[in-house]
PDB file of C-alpha atoms and ligand atoms in Angstrom:
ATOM      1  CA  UNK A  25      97.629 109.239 103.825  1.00 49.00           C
ATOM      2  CA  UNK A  26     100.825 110.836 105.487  1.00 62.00           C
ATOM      3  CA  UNK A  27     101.548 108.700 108.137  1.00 92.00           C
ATOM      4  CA  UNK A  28     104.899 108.030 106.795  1.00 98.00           C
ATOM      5  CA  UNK A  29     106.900 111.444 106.730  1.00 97.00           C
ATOM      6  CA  UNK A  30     110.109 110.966 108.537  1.00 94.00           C
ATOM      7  CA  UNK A  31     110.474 107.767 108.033  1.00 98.00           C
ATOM      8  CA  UNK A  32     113.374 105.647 105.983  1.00 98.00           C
ATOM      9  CA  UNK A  33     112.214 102.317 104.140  1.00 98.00           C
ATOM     10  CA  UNK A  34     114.141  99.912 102.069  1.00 99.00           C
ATOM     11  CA  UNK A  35     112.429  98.425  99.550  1.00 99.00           C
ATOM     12  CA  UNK A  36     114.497  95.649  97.905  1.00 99.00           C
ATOM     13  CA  UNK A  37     113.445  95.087  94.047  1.00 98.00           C
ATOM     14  CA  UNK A  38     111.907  98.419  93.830  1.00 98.00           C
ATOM     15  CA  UNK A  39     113.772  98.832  90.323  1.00 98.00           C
ATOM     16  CA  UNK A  40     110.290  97.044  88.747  1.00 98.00           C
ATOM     17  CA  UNK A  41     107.112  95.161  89.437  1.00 98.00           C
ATOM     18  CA  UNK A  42     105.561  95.070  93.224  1.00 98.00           C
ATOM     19  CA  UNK A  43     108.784  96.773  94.704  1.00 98.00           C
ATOM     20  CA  UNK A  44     108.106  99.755  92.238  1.00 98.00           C
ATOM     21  CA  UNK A  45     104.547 100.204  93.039  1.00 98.00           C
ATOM     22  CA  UNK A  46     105.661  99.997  96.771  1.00 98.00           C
ATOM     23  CA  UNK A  47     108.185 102.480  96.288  1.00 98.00           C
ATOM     24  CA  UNK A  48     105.854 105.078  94.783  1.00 98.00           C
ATOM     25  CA  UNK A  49     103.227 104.604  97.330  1.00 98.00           C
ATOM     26  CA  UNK A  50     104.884 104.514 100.515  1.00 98.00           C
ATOM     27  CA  UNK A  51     106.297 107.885  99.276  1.00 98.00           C
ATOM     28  CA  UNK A  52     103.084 109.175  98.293  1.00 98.00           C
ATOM     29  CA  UNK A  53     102.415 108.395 102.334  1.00 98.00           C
ATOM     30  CA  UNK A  54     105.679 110.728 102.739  1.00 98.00           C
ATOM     31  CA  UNK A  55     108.142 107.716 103.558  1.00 98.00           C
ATOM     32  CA  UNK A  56     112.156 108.410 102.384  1.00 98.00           C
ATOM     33  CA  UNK A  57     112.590 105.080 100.167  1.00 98.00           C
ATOM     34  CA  UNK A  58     115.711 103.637  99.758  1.00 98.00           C
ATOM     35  CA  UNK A  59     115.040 101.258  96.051  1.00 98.00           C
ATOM     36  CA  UNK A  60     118.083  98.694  96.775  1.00 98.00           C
ATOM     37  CA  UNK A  61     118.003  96.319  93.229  1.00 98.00           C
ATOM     38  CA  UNK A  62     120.892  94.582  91.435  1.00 98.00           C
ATOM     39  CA  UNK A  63     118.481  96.612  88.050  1.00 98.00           C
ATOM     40  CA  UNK A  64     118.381 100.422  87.930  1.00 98.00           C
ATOM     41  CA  UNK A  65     114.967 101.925  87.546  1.00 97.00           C
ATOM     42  CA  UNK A  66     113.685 103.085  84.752  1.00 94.00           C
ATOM     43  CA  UNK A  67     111.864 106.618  84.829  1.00 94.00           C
ATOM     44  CA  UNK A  68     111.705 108.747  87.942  1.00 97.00           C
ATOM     45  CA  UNK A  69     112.067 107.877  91.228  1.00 98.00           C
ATOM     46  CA  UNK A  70     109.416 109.910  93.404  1.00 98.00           C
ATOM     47  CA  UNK A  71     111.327 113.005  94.863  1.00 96.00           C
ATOM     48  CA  UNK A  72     113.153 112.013  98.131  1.00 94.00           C
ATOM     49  CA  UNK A  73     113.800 108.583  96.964  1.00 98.00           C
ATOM     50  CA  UNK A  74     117.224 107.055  96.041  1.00 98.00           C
ATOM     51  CA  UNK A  75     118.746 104.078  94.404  1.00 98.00           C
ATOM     52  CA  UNK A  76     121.633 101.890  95.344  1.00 98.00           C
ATOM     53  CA  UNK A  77     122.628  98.965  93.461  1.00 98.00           C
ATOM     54  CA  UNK A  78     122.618  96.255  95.916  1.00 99.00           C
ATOM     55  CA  UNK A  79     122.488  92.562  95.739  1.00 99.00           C
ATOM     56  CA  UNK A  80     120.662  90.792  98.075  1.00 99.00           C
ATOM     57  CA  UNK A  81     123.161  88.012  98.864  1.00 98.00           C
ATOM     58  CA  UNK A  82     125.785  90.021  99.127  1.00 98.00           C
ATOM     59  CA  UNK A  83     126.405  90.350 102.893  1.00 98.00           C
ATOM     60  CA  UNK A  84     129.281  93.362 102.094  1.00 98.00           C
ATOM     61  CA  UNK A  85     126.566  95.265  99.965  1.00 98.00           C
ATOM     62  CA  UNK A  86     124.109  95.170 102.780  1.00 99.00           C
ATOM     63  CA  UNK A  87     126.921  96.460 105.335  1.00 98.00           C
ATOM     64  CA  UNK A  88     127.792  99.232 102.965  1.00 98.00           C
ATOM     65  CA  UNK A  89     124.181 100.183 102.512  1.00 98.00           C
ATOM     66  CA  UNK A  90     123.762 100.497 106.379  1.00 98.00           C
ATOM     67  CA  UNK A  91     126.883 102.591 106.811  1.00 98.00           C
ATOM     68  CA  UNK A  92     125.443 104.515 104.090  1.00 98.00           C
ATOM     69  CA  UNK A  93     122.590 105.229 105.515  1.00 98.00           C
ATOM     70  CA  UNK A  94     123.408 105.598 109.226  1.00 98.00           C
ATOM     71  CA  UNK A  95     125.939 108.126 107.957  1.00 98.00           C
ATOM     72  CA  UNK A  96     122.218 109.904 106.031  1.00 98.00           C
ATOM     73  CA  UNK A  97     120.009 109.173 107.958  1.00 98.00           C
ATOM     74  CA  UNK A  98     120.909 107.949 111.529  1.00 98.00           C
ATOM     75  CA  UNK A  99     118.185 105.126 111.437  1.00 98.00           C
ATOM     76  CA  UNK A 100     115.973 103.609 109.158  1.00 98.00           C
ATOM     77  CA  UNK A 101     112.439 102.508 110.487  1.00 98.00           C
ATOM     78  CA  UNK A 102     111.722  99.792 107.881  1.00 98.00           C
ATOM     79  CA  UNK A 103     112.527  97.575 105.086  1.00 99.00           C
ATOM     80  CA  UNK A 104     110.383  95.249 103.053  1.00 99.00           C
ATOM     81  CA  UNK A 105     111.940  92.310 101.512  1.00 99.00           C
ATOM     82  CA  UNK A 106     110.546  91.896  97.715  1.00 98.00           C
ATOM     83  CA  UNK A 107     113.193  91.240  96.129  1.00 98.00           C
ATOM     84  CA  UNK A 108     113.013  87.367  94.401  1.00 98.00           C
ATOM     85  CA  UNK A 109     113.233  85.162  91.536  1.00 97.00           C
ATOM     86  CA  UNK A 110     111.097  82.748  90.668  1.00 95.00           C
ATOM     87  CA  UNK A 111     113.774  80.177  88.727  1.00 91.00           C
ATOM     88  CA  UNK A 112     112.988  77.760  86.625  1.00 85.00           C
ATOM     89  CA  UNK A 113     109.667  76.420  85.925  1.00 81.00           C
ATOM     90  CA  UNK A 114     107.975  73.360  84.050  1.00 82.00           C
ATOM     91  CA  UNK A 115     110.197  69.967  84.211  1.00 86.00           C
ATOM     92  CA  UNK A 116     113.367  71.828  85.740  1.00 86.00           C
ATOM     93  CA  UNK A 117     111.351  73.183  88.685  1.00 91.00           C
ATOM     94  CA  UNK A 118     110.146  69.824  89.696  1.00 93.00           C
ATOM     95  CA  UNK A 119     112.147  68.182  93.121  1.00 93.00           C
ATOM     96  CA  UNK A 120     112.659  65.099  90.680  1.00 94.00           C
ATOM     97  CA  UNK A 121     114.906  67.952  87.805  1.00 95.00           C
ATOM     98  CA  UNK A 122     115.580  70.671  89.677  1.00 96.00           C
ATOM     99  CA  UNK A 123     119.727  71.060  89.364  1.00 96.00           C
ATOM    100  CA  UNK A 124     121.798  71.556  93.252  1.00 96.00           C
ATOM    101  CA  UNK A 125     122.616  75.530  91.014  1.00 96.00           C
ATOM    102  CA  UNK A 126     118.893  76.673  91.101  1.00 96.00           C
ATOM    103  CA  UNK A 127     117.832  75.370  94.062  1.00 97.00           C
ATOM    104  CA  UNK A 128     120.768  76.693  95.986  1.00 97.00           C
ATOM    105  CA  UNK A 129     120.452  79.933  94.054  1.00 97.00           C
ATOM    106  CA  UNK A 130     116.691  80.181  94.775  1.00 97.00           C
ATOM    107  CA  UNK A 131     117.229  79.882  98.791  1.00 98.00           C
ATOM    108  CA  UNK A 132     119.966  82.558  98.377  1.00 98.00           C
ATOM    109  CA  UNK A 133     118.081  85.161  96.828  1.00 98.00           C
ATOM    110  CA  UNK A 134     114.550  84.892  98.293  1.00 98.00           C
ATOM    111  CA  UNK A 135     115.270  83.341 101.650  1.00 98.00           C
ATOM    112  CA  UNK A 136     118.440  83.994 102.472  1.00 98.00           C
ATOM    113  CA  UNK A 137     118.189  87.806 101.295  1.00 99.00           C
ATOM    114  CA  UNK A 138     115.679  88.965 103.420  1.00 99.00           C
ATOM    115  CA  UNK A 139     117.941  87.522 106.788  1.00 99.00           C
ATOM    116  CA  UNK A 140     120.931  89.388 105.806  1.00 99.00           C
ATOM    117  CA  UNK A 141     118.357  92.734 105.068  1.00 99.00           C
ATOM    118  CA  UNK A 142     117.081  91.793 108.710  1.00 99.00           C
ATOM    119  CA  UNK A 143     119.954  91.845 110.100  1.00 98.00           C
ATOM    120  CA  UNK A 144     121.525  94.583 108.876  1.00 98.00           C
ATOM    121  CA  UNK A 145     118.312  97.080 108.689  1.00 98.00           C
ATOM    122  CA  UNK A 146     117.112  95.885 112.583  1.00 98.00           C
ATOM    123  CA  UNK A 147     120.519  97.384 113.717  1.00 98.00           C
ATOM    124  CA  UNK A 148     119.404 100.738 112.557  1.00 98.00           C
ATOM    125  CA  UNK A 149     116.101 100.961 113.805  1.00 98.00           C
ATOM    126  CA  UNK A 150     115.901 103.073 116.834  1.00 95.00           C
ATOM    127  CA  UNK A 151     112.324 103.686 117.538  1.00 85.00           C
ATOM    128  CA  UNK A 152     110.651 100.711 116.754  1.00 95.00           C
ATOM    129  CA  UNK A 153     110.005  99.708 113.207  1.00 98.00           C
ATOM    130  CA  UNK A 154     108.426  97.252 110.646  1.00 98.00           C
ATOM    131  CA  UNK A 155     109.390  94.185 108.293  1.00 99.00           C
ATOM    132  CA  UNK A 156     107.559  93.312 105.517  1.00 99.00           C
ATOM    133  CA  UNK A 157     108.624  90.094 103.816  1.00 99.00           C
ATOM    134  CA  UNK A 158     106.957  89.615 100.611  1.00 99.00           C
ATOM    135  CA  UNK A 159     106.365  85.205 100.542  1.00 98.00           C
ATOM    136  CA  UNK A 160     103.991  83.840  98.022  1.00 98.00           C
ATOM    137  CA  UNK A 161     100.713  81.923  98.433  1.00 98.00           C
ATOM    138  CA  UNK A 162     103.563  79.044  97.209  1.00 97.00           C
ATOM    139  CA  UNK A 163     104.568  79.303 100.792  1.00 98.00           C
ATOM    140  CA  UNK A 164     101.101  78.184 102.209  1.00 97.00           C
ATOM    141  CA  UNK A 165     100.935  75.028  99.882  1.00 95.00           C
ATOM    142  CA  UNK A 166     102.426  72.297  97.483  1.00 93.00           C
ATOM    143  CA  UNK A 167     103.723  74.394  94.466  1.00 85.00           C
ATOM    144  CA  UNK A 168     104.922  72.410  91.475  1.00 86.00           C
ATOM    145  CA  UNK A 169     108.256  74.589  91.423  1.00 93.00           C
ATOM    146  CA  UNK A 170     110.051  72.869  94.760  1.00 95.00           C
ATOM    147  CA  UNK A 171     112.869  75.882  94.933  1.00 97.00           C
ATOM    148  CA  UNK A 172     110.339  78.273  94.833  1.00 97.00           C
ATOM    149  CA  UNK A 173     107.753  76.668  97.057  1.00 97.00           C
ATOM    150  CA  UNK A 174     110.401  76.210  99.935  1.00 97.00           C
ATOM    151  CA  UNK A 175     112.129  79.324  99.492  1.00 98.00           C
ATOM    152  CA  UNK A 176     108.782  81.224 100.381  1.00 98.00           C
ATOM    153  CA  UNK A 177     107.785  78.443 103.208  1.00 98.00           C
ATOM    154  CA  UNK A 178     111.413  79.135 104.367  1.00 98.00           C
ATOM    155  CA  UNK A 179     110.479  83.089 103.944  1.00 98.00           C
ATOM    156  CA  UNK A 180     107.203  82.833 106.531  1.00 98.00           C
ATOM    157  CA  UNK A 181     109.360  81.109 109.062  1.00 98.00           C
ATOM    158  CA  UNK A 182     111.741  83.279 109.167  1.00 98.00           C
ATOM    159  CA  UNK A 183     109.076  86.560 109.737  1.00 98.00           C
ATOM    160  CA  UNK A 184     107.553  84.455 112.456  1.00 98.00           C
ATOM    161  CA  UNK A 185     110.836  84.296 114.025  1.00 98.00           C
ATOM    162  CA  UNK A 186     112.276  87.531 113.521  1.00 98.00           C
ATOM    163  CA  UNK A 187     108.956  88.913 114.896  1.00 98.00           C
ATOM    164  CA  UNK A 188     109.471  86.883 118.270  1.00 98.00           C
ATOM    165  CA  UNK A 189     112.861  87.892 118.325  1.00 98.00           C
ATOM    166  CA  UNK A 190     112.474  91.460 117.509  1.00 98.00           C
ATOM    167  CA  UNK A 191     109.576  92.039 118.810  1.00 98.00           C
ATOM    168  CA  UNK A 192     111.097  93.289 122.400  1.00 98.00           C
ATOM    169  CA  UNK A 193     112.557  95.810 120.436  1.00 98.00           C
ATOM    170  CA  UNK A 194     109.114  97.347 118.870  1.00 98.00           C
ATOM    171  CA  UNK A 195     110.260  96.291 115.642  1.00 98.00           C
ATOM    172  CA  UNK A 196     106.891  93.986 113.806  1.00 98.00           C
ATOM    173  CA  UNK A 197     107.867  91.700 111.212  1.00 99.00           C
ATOM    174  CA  UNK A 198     104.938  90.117 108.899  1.00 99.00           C
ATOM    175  CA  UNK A 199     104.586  88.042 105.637  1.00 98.00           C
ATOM    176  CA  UNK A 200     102.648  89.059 102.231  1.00 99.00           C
ATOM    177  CA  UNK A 201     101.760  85.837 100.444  1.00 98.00           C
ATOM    178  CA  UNK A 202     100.617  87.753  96.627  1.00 98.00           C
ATOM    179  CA  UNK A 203      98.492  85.346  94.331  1.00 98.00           C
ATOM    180  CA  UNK A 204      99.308  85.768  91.065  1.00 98.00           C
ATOM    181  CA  UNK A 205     100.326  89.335  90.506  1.00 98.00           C
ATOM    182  CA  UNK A 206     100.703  91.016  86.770  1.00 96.00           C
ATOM    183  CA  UNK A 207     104.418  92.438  86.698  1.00 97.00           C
ATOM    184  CA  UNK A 208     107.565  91.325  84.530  1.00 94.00           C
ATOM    185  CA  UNK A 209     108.257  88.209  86.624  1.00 95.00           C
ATOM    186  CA  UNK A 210     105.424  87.097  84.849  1.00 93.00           C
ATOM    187  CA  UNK A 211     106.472  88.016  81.027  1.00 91.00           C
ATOM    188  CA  UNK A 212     107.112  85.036  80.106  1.00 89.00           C
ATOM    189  CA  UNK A 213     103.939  82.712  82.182  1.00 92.00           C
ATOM    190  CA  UNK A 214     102.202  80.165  79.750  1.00 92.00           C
ATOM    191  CA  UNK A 215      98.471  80.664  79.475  1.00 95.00           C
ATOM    192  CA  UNK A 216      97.669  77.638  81.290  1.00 94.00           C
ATOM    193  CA  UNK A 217      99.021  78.828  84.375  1.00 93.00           C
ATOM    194  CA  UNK A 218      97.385  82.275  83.982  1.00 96.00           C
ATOM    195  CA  UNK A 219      94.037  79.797  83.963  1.00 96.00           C
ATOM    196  CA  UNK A 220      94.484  77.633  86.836  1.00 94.00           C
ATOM    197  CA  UNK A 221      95.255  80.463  88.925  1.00 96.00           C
ATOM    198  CA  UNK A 222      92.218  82.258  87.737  1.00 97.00           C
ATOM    199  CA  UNK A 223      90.374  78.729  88.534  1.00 96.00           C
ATOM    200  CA  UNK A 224      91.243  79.267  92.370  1.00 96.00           C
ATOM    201  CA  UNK A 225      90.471  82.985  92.864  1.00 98.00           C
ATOM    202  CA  UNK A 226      86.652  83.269  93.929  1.00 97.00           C
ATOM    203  CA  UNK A 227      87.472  87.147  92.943  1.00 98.00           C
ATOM    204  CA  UNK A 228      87.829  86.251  89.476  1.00 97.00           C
ATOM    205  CA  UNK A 229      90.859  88.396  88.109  1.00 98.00           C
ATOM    206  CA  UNK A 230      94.479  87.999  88.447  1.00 98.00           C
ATOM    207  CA  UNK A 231      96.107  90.807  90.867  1.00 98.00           C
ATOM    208  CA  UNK A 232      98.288  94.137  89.916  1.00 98.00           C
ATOM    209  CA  UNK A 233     101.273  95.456  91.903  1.00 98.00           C
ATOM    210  CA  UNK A 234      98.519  98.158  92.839  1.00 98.00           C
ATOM    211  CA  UNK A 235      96.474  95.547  95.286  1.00 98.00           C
ATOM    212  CA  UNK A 236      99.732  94.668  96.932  1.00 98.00           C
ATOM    213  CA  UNK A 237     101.521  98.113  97.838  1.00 98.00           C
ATOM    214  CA  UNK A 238      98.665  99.737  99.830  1.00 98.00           C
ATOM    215  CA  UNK A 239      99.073  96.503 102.204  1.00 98.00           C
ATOM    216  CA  UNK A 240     102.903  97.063 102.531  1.00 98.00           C
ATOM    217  CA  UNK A 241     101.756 100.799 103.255  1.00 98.00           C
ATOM    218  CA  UNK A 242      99.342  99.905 105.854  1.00 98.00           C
ATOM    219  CA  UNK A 243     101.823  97.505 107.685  1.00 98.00           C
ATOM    220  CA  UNK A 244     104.640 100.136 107.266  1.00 98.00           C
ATOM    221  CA  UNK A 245     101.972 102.541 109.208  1.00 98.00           C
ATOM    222  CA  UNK A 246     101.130 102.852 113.018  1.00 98.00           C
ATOM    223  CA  UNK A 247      97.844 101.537 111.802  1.00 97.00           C
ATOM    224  CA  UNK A 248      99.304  98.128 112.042  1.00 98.00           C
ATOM    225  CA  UNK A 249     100.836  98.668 115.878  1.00 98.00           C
ATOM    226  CA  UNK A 250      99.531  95.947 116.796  1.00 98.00           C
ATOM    227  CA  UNK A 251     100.094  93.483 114.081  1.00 98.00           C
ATOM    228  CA  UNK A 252     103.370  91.153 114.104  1.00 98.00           C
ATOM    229  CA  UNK A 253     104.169  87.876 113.186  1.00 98.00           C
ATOM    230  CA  UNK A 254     101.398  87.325 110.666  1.00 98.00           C
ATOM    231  CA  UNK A 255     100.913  85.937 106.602  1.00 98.00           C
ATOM    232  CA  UNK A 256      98.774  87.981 104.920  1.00 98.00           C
ATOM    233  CA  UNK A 257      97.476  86.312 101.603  1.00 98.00           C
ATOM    234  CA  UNK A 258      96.781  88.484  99.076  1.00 98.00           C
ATOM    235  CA  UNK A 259      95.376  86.856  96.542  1.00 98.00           C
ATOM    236  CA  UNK A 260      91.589  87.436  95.545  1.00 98.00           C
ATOM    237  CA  UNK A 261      90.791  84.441  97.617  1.00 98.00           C
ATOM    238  CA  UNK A 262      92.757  81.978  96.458  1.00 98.00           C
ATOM    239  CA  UNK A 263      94.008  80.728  99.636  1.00 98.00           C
ATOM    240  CA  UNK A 264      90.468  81.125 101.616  1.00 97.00           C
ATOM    241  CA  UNK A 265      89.193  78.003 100.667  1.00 97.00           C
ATOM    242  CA  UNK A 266      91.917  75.510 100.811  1.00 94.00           C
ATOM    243  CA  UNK A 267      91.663  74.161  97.526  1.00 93.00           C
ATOM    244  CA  UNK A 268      87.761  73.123  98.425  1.00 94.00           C
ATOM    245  CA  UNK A 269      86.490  75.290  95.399  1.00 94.00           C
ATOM    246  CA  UNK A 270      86.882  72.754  93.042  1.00 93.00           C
ATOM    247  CA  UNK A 271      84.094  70.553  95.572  1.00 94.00           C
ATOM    248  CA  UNK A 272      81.987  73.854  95.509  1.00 92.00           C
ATOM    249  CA  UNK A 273      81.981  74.156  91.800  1.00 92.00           C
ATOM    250  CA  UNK A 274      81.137  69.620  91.068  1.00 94.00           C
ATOM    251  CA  UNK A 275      78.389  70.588  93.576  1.00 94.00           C
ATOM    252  CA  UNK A 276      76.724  73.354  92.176  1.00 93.00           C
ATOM    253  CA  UNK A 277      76.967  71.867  88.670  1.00 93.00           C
ATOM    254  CA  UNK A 278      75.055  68.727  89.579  1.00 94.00           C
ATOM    255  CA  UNK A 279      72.742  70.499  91.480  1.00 92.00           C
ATOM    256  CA  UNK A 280      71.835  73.505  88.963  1.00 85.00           C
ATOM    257  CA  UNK A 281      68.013  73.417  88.038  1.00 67.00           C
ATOM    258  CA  UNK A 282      67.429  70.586  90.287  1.00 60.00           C
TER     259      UNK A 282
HETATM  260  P1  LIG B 317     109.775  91.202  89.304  1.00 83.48           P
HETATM  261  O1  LIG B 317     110.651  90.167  88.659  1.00 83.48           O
HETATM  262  O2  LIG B 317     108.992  92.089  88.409  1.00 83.48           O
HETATM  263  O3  LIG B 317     110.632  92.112  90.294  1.00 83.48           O
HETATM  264  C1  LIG B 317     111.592  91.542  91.140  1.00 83.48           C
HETATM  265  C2  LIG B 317     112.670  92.575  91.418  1.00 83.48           C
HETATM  266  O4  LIG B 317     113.644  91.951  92.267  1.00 83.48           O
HETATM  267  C3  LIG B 317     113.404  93.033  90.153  1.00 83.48           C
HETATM  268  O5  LIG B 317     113.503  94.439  90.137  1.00 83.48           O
HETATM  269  C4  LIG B 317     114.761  92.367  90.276  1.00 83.48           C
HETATM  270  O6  LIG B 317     115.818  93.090  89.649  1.00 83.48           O
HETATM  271  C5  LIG B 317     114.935  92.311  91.795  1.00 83.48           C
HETATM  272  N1  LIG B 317     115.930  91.306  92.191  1.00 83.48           N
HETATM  273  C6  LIG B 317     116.028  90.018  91.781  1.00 83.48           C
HETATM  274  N2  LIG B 317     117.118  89.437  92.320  1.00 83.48           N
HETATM  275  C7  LIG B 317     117.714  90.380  93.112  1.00 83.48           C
HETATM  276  C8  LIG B 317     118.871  90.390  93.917  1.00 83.48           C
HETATM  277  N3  LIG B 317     119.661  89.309  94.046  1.00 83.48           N
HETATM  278  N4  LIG B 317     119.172  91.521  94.593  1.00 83.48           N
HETATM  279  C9  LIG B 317     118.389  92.632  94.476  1.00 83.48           C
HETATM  280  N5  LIG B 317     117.287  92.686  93.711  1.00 83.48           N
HETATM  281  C10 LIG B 317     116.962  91.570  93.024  1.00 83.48           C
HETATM  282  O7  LIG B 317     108.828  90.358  90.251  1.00 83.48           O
HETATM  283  P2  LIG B 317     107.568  90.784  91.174  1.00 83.48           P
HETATM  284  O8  LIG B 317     106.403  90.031  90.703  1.00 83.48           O
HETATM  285  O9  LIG B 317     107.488  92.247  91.341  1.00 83.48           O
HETATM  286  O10 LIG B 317     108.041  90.069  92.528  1.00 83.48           O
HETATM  287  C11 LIG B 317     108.210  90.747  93.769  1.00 83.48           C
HETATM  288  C12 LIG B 317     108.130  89.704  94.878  1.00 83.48           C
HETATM  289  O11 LIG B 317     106.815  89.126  94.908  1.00 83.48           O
HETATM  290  C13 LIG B 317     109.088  88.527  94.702  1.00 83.48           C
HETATM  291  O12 LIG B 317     109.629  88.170  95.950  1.00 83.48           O
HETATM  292  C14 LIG B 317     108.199  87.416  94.180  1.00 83.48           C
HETATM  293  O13 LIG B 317     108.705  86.129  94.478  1.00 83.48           O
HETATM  294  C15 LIG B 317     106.913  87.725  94.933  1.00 83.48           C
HETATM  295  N6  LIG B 317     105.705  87.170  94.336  1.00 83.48           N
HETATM  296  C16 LIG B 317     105.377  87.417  93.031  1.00 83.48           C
HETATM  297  C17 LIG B 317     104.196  86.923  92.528  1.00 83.48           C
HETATM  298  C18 LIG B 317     103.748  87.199  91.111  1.00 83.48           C
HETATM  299  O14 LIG B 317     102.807  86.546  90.646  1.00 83.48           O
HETATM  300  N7  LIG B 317     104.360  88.145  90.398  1.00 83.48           N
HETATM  301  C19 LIG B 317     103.363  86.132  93.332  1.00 83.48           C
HETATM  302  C20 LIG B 317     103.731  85.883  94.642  1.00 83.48           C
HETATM  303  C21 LIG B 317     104.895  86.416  95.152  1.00 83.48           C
END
């Protein structure tokens, strides 16, 4: 697929994990990607692609980045907000632990990130463009880790109402919610979690960056024209049933070989 050539996409966290894989597939479609991480990539960056160190709560690195690249470029069509943190976890992640620092830290960073990207990357889109915010399927339910949770909830509200806003403009703005997805985020994830997400997912396997980045290509793409204002779970099911799986499963057990 080529559908990209010509245009300029941000992908914040490209350094690693889900942002990387973006990065080296919307190129492949011949996008210009701009890899904007507070981490520096390891390896190659595909040719055409830079990187600029660039913290996503920092409203003076966004600024610099746009003058940057109007001065390069003259516009940029689109960005996609990965960059995020997933903060603490177990007892210290639960609303009843979790310290004013994280949770305040978590909102910056994943929710508070991807407005200042929005507003400073929608002033440079000329021609219409596209907004992929990367949420969680913690944003579509009641995750154990509360800064998390609401910093992805507070991620899907804010596509819905960017894409309202924007949408006058040509400019589509939709939400990602991965399952659980394989990268370095996920070094250090106890078993047990790795098993009750597997519990959920009717497709039976944990995801890889690799099922994610083709669906930030697609909604980069005129393919998606028509598409705004959505949440797209990604997550071998997991979502689809609603939590009703574990009804499905009691069910078929009592009723095998009767
Ligand atoms: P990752 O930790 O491997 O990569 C995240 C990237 O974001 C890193 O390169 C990191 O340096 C960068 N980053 C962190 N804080 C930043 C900041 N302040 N400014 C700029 N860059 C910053 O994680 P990943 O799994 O690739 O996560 C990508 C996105 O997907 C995140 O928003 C995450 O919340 C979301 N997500 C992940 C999973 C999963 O299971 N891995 C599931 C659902 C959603």
């Amino acid at each position: 697929m080529n559908g990209l050539d010509n245009r300029v996409v941000v992908v914040t966290g490209g350094a690693r994990g889900q942002g990387r894989e973006e990065t080296e597939q919307l190129a492949a479609a011949g996008a210009t990607v701009i890899v904007a991480d507070v981490l520096e990539p390891e390896g190659d960056l595909p040719a055409d692609s830079i990187y600029r160190r660039l913290d996503v709560t920092s409203p003076s690195n966004w600024a610099d980045l746009a003058e940057e690249l109007r001065n390069r470029y003259g516009s940029v069509f689109g960005l996609v907000n990965n960059a995020g943190i997933v903060g603490s976890r177990g007892r210290a992640g639960r609303l009843e632990d979790i310290s004013l620092d994280d949770w305040n830290t978590l909102l910056e960073v994943n929710t508070t990130g991807p407005l200042l990207g929005i507003q400073s990357m929608s002033r440079l889109m000329t021609d219409g463009g596209s907004i992929v915010n990367i949420s969680s399927i913690a944003g579509a339910g009641a995750h154990l880790a509360a800064g998390y949770g609401v910093s992805k909830w507070a991620l899907r509200g804010l596509s819905r109402i960017a894409s309202m806003e924007l949408g006058p403009r040509g400019i589509r703005v939709n939400s990602i919610l991965p399952g659980y997805i394989h990268t370095p985020m996920q070094n250090q994830t106890p078993q047990h979690f790795i098993d009750a997400h597997l519990s959920l997912i009717p497709l039976g396997r944990v995801g890889s960056p690799a099922d994610v980045a083709p669906v930030v290509t697609f909604l980069m793409s005129d393919a998606a024209a028509w598409i705004t204002g959505v949440d797209l779970p990604v997550d071998g099911g997991a979502l689809g049933h609603a939590g009703l799986r574990i009804i499905s499963e009691a069910m078929t057990a009592a009723t095998n070989g009767a």
